[in-house]
Amino acid sequence: MSTSQQPDPRDRPARLTVGVVGAGRVGPALAASLQLAGHRPVAASGVSDASRRRAGHLLPGVPLVPPAEVLRRADLVLLTVPDDALPALVAGLAETGAVRPGHLLVHTSGRYGTRVLDPARRAGALPLALHPAMTFTGTPVDVQRLAGCSFGVTAPEELRMAAEALVIEMGGEPEWIAEEMRPLYHAALALGANHLVTLVAQSMELLRAAGVTAPDRMLGPLLGAALDNALRSGDAALTGPVARGDAGTVAAHVDELRRHAPQTVAGYLAMARATADRALAHGLLKPELAEDLLDVLAEGTARPGGAPGHGGTDAGEDEGDAR
């Protein structure tokens, strides 16, 4: 369902009082977004000083109270705690009688579907799993970034309209994920987003070591183009020495990384092997060049103390590519 297609008013949830349990980076931003849609945040809970400051900034005037009191005051409760803390939180709220029939309980964990909310469902709650596929800063910019953001949604069929309406009201785009597919869905997002941060940070560190004074400015256009190409073309966007089969260049990379940043070698080799496999499978890497390249990668793993000693290979038509 497109964000430009507004839900039928009959399918929109009534104006709700909203509570947040876990005032980290996500919960206050979602509550602030729901407030813009006409809902009314009435309570939040937070433990750390940072959480309290964040809630005060994004939800001014909303009182900070214990979790059970949040549920007492709110019709719709956002459970925005870390994944590992969610099952115990739900069980505890259900056991203490904090959950009442008709409560809309929404968690934002990517890992879980609605099954984790079963203790609350048995107490009469209405369970929704709404995971925004976005990184959060804990600042008002997050509310703006929700516009067009995809949400991984899992809900009982009878609550599908309500789930879609809430996501659209927050400016998001609902994407339905089956209960049993939630862990795979979450792993896919972590692979792309979390590991990307590590790769970019390592690349900037290496550029600084090479004497580049503004690695962020150097990488920005390159990585922006690479991301755009990858999203548009998938494996067809692969380029660089691995995809070309430049075994000599890859050997030189491993040599330099061992000398200047040995902690990055294992990651480089792992990603190079994965890239080689994909390039070979999609016909981008010539089989006659793949053997030398894979030898370099295997030798790089087997000989942590030294550099693989392979000569260069034909760079092909993409010789000048920066990647």
Short mmCIF file of C-alpha atoms in Angstrom, two decimals:
data_model
loop_
_atom_site.label_atom_id
_atom_site.label_comp_id
_atom_site.label_asym_id
_atom_site.label_seq_id
_atom_site.Cartn_x
_atom_site.Cartn_y
_atom_site.Cartn_z
CA MET A 1 0.00 0.00 0.00
CA SER A 2 1.50 3.34 -1.05
CA THR A 3 1.92 6.15 1.44
CA SER A 4 0.15 8.37 -1.10
CA GLN A 5 -2.99 6.24 -0.77
CA GLN A 6 -4.79 7.33 2.38
CA PRO A 7 -6.74 4.64 4.23
CA ASP A 8 -10.52 4.74 4.22
CA PRO A 9 -11.65 6.69 7.32
CA ARG A 10 -13.63 3.65 8.41
CA ASP A 11 -10.37 1.69 8.61
CA ARG A 12 -8.45 4.32 10.57
CA PRO A 13 -8.00 3.65 14.28
CA ALA A 14 -9.85 6.07 16.52
CA ARG A 15 -7.78 8.84 18.08
CA LEU A 16 -5.81 6.97 20.71
CA THR A 17 -3.92 7.77 23.86
CA VAL A 18 -0.33 6.63 23.33
CA GLY A 19 2.23 5.35 25.80
CA VAL A 20 5.90 4.44 25.40
CA VAL A 21 7.65 1.74 27.43
CA GLY A 22 11.36 2.19 26.80
CA ALA A 23 12.21 5.78 25.86
CA GLY A 24 15.22 4.91 23.73
CA ARG A 25 15.79 6.35 20.28
CA VAL A 26 12.80 4.68 18.62
CA GLY A 27 9.81 5.01 20.96
CA PRO A 28 9.67 8.80 21.41
CA ALA A 29 10.10 9.36 17.67
CA LEU A 30 7.21 7.02 16.82
CA ALA A 31 5.03 8.57 19.52
CA ALA A 32 5.83 12.06 18.21
CA SER A 33 4.89 10.91 14.72
CA LEU A 34 1.60 9.50 15.97
CA GLN A 35 0.98 12.80 17.72
CA LEU A 36 1.27 14.59 14.38
CA ALA A 37 -1.44 12.23 13.10
CA GLY A 38 -3.79 13.29 15.87
CA HIS A 39 -3.13 10.72 18.57
CA ARG A 40 -2.22 11.87 22.07
CA PRO A 41 0.92 10.72 23.91
CA VAL A 42 0.06 10.53 27.61
CA ALA A 43 2.90 8.64 29.34
CA ALA A 44 6.39 7.26 28.86
CA SER A 45 8.87 5.25 30.88
CA GLY A 46 12.63 5.53 30.77
CA VAL A 47 15.44 4.45 33.05
CA SER A 48 18.58 6.29 31.97
CA ASP A 49 19.16 10.03 32.10
CA ALA A 50 19.59 10.00 28.32
CA SER A 51 16.19 8.34 27.87
CA ARG A 52 14.54 10.88 30.10
CA ARG A 53 16.13 13.79 28.26
CA ARG A 54 15.13 12.28 24.92
CA ALA A 55 11.52 11.82 26.01
CA GLY A 56 11.42 15.37 27.32
CA HIS A 57 12.75 16.71 24.04
CA LEU A 58 10.52 14.74 21.65
CA LEU A 59 7.45 14.46 23.90
CA PRO A 60 7.39 17.69 25.93
CA GLY A 61 4.92 17.66 28.78
CA VAL A 62 4.43 13.88 28.69
CA PRO A 63 5.01 12.49 32.20
CA LEU A 64 7.57 9.77 32.91
CA VAL A 65 6.01 6.97 34.93
CA PRO A 66 6.65 3.25 35.61
CA PRO A 67 5.76 0.81 32.79
CA ALA A 68 2.59 -0.48 34.49
CA GLU A 69 1.33 3.10 34.82
CA VAL A 70 2.02 3.70 31.12
CA LEU A 71 -0.30 0.81 30.31
CA ARG A 72 -2.93 2.10 32.72
CA ARG A 73 -3.04 5.49 30.99
CA ALA A 74 -2.69 4.52 27.32
CA ASP A 75 -4.84 2.74 24.74
CA LEU A 76 -1.89 2.13 22.40
CA VAL A 77 1.42 1.18 24.02
CA LEU A 78 4.72 1.13 22.14
CA LEU A 79 7.10 -1.46 23.62
CA THR A 80 10.44 -0.13 22.39
CA VAL A 81 12.97 -2.02 24.50
CA PRO A 82 15.96 -4.07 23.27
CA ASP A 83 15.09 -7.37 21.61
CA ASP A 84 16.49 -9.53 24.41
CA ALA A 85 14.47 -7.64 27.04
CA LEU A 86 11.14 -7.87 25.23
CA PRO A 87 9.93 -11.38 26.22
CA ALA A 88 10.49 -10.79 29.95
CA LEU A 89 8.85 -7.35 29.77
CA VAL A 90 5.73 -8.74 28.10
CA ALA A 91 5.51 -11.66 30.53
CA GLY A 92 5.95 -9.36 33.51
CA LEU A 93 3.29 -6.90 32.38
CA ALA A 94 0.84 -9.74 31.78
CA GLU A 95 1.56 -11.45 35.10
CA THR A 96 1.07 -8.27 37.12
CA GLY A 97 -2.29 -7.50 35.53
CA ALA A 98 -1.08 -4.37 33.76
CA VAL A 99 -2.52 -5.57 30.45
CA ARG A 100 -6.22 -5.05 29.93
CA PRO A 101 -8.58 -6.34 27.21
CA GLY A 102 -8.50 -4.17 24.10
CA HIS A 103 -5.00 -2.80 24.71
CA LEU A 104 -3.13 -2.24 21.45
CA LEU A 105 0.39 -3.46 22.22
CA VAL A 106 2.94 -2.61 19.54
CA HIS A 107 6.54 -3.77 19.68
CA THR A 108 9.20 -2.49 17.30
CA SER A 109 11.63 -5.42 17.35
CA GLY A 110 12.75 -6.65 13.96
CA ARG A 111 13.52 -10.09 15.33
CA TYR A 112 10.08 -10.97 16.68
CA GLY A 113 6.62 -11.24 15.21
CA THR A 114 3.52 -11.19 17.37
CA ARG A 115 4.13 -14.55 19.08
CA VAL A 116 6.35 -12.83 21.65
CA LEU A 117 3.23 -10.92 22.73
CA ASP A 118 1.25 -14.12 23.45
CA PRO A 119 1.20 -13.60 27.25
CA ALA A 120 -0.42 -10.20 26.70
CA ARG A 121 -2.75 -11.56 24.01
CA ARG A 122 -4.04 -14.15 26.49
CA ALA A 123 -4.90 -11.21 28.76
CA GLY A 124 -6.95 -9.64 25.99
CA ALA A 125 -4.39 -7.39 24.31
CA LEU A 126 -4.30 -6.78 20.55
CA PRO A 127 -0.75 -7.56 19.30
CA LEU A 128 1.10 -5.75 16.52
CA ALA A 129 4.72 -5.98 15.38
CA LEU A 130 5.72 -2.78 13.56
CA HIS A 131 9.44 -2.54 12.86
CA PRO A 132 10.69 0.63 11.12
CA ALA A 133 13.53 -0.27 8.77
CA MET A 134 15.57 2.79 9.66
CA THR A 135 18.36 3.82 11.99
CA PHE A 136 17.43 6.35 14.67
CA THR A 137 19.39 9.24 16.17
CA GLY A 138 17.08 10.07 19.07
CA THR A 139 16.49 13.58 17.67
CA PRO A 140 13.54 15.25 15.88
CA VAL A 141 15.10 14.43 12.50
CA ASP A 142 13.89 10.85 13.03
CA VAL A 143 10.27 11.97 12.74
CA GLN A 144 11.00 13.46 9.32
CA ARG A 145 12.87 10.34 8.20
CA LEU A 146 9.82 8.19 8.86
CA ALA A 147 8.27 9.65 5.69
CA GLY A 148 8.52 6.84 3.16
CA CYS A 149 10.22 4.47 5.61
CA SER A 150 9.31 0.80 5.18
CA PHE A 151 7.93 -1.00 8.24
CA GLY A 152 8.17 -4.76 8.65
CA VAL A 153 4.63 -5.57 9.81
CA THR A 154 3.31 -8.76 11.39
CA ALA A 155 -0.18 -8.91 12.84
CA PRO A 156 -3.22 -11.16 13.09
CA GLU A 157 -5.34 -10.94 9.95
CA GLU A 158 -8.16 -9.21 11.81
CA LEU A 159 -5.77 -6.42 12.82
CA ARG A 160 -4.24 -5.93 9.39
CA MET A 161 -6.23 -2.76 8.60
CA ALA A 162 -5.33 -1.21 11.94
CA ALA A 163 -1.63 -2.06 11.48
CA GLU A 164 -1.56 -0.57 7.99
CA ALA A 165 -3.36 2.56 9.14
CA LEU A 166 -0.93 3.17 12.01
CA VAL A 167 2.11 2.75 9.76
CA ILE A 168 0.67 5.06 7.12
CA GLU A 169 -0.22 7.65 9.75
CA MET A 170 3.45 7.65 10.81
CA GLY A 171 4.39 8.33 7.18
CA GLY A 172 5.61 4.79 6.61
CA GLU A 173 5.08 2.04 4.08
CA PRO A 174 3.82 -1.33 5.45
CA GLU A 175 5.62 -4.44 4.23
CA TRP A 176 4.07 -7.69 5.46
CA ILE A 177 6.43 -10.27 6.99
CA ALA A 178 5.28 -13.74 7.97
CA GLU A 179 5.80 -14.67 11.62
CA GLU A 180 8.30 -17.43 10.82
CA MET A 181 10.27 -15.11 8.50
CA ARG A 182 10.95 -12.39 11.07
CA PRO A 183 14.44 -13.61 12.09
CA LEU A 184 15.53 -13.89 8.44
CA TYR A 185 14.06 -10.46 7.67
CA HIS A 186 15.96 -8.96 10.59
CA ALA A 187 19.21 -10.71 9.66
CA ALA A 188 18.94 -9.25 6.16
CA LEU A 189 18.57 -5.71 7.49
CA ALA A 190 21.45 -6.16 9.94
CA LEU A 191 23.69 -7.53 7.20
CA GLY A 192 23.02 -4.51 5.02
CA ALA A 193 22.80 -1.64 7.50
CA ASN A 194 24.87 -2.59 10.56
CA HIS A 195 27.78 -4.09 8.64
CA LEU A 196 27.76 -1.15 6.25
CA VAL A 197 28.63 1.18 9.13
CA THR A 198 31.58 -1.04 10.07
CA LEU A 199 32.82 -1.16 6.48
CA VAL A 200 32.57 2.59 6.01
CA ALA A 201 34.28 3.31 9.33
CA GLN A 202 37.14 0.97 8.44
CA SER A 203 37.47 2.53 5.00
CA MET A 204 37.70 6.02 6.53
CA GLU A 205 40.36 4.88 9.00
CA LEU A 206 42.46 3.40 6.19
CA LEU A 207 42.13 6.55 4.08
CA ARG A 208 43.30 8.67 7.01
CA ALA A 209 46.27 6.34 7.41
CA ALA A 210 47.01 6.84 3.70
CA GLY A 211 47.08 10.60 4.20
CA VAL A 212 43.60 11.58 3.04
CA THR A 213 42.50 14.59 5.08
CA ALA A 214 38.76 14.37 4.36
CA PRO A 215 37.84 10.71 3.88
CA ASP A 216 34.15 11.42 4.36
CA ARG A 217 34.13 13.81 1.39
CA MET A 218 36.09 11.33 -0.70
CA LEU A 219 33.83 8.40 0.13
CA GLY A 220 30.49 10.22 -0.02
CA PRO A 221 30.05 10.37 -3.81
CA LEU A 222 31.63 6.95 -4.35
CA LEU A 223 29.54 5.13 -1.77
CA GLY A 224 26.40 7.01 -2.74
CA ALA A 225 26.82 5.90 -6.35
CA ALA A 226 27.67 2.34 -5.30
CA LEU A 227 24.57 2.10 -3.11
CA ASP A 228 22.34 3.54 -5.82
CA ASN A 229 23.78 1.15 -8.42
CA ALA A 230 23.39 -1.83 -6.09
CA LEU A 231 19.77 -1.01 -5.30
CA ARG A 232 18.98 -0.53 -8.98
CA SER A 233 20.99 -3.37 -10.53
CA GLY A 234 21.89 -5.88 -7.81
CA ASP A 235 24.87 -8.08 -8.69
CA ALA A 236 25.21 -6.42 -12.09
CA ALA A 237 26.61 -3.40 -10.20
CA LEU A 238 29.63 -5.38 -8.96
CA THR A 239 32.93 -3.86 -10.04
CA GLY A 240 36.48 -3.48 -8.74
CA PRO A 241 39.47 -5.82 -8.61
CA VAL A 242 37.64 -8.86 -7.23
CA ALA A 243 34.88 -8.78 -9.84
CA ARG A 244 37.51 -8.20 -12.56
CA GLY A 245 39.71 -11.05 -11.33
CA ASP A 246 42.71 -8.81 -10.55
CA ALA A 247 44.51 -11.32 -8.34
CA GLY A 248 47.67 -9.21 -8.19
CA THR A 249 45.80 -6.15 -6.96
CA VAL A 250 43.95 -8.14 -4.33
CA ALA A 251 47.26 -9.67 -3.18
CA ALA A 252 48.70 -6.17 -2.85
CA HIS A 253 45.67 -5.09 -0.83
CA VAL A 254 46.10 -7.98 1.59
CA ASP A 255 49.80 -7.18 1.93
CA GLU A 256 49.14 -3.53 2.77
CA LEU A 257 46.33 -4.34 5.17
CA ARG A 258 48.53 -6.81 7.04
CA ARG A 259 51.17 -4.12 7.36
CA HIS A 260 48.99 -1.17 8.35
CA ALA A 261 45.69 -2.54 9.67
CA PRO A 262 45.88 -6.28 10.39
CA GLN A 263 42.53 -6.19 12.19
CA THR A 264 40.82 -5.56 8.84
CA VAL A 265 42.31 -8.51 6.92
CA ALA A 266 39.78 -11.14 7.98
CA GLY A 267 36.85 -8.93 6.99
CA TYR A 268 38.46 -8.00 3.66
CA LEU A 269 39.08 -11.65 2.78
CA ALA A 270 35.58 -12.72 3.79
CA MET A 271 33.91 -10.00 1.73
CA ALA A 272 36.26 -10.62 -1.22
CA ARG A 273 35.36 -14.32 -1.23
CA ALA A 274 31.64 -13.52 -1.11
CA THR A 275 32.06 -10.96 -3.91
CA ALA A 276 34.04 -13.43 -6.03
CA ASP A 277 31.35 -16.09 -5.61
CA ARG A 278 28.61 -13.69 -6.68
CA ALA A 279 30.62 -12.27 -9.58
CA LEU A 280 31.44 -15.77 -10.83
CA ALA A 281 27.84 -16.97 -10.51
CA HIS A 282 26.57 -13.98 -12.49
CA GLY A 283 29.15 -14.22 -15.26
CA LEU A 284 31.02 -11.06 -14.29
CA LEU A 285 34.22 -12.83 -13.19
CA LYS A 286 35.86 -14.84 -15.95
CA PRO A 287 36.46 -18.46 -14.87
CA GLU A 288 40.04 -18.37 -16.16
CA LEU A 289 40.77 -15.45 -13.80
CA ALA A 290 38.83 -16.83 -10.86
CA GLU A 291 41.35 -19.58 -10.09
CA ASP A 292 44.26 -17.21 -9.40
CA LEU A 293 42.00 -14.90 -7.41
CA LEU A 294 40.63 -17.68 -5.22
CA ASP A 295 44.19 -18.92 -4.66
CA VAL A 296 45.12 -15.46 -3.40
CA LEU A 297 42.17 -15.41 -1.03
CA ALA A 298 42.89 -18.92 0.26
CA GLU A 299 46.57 -18.09 0.70
CA GLY A 300 45.67 -14.90 2.51
CA THR A 301 43.69 -16.92 5.03
CA ALA A 302 46.32 -19.65 5.41
CA ARG A 303 49.33 -17.34 5.78
CA PRO A 304 48.43 -14.65 8.34
CA GLY A 305 52.08 -13.66 8.74
CA GLY A 306 52.87 -12.72 5.17
CA ALA A 307 51.54 -11.43 1.89
CA PRO A 308 50.40 -13.70 -0.91
CA GLY A 309 52.81 -13.59 -3.78
CA HIS A 310 50.88 -13.44 -7.02
CA GLY A 311 51.54 -11.31 -10.04
CA GLY A 312 49.09 -9.05 -11.76
CA THR A 313 46.37 -10.04 -14.18
CA ASP A 314 44.59 -8.29 -17.00
CA ALA A 315 42.73 -5.35 -15.50
CA GLY A 316 40.16 -5.31 -18.27
CA GLU A 317 38.07 -2.36 -19.33
CA ASP A 318 37.35 -1.14 -15.76
CA GLU A 319 40.99 -0.58 -14.84
CA GLY A 320 40.46 2.96 -13.59
CA ASP A 321 37.48 2.20 -11.38
CA ALA A 322 38.05 3.43 -7.81
CA ARG A 323 36.37 0.49 -6.15
#
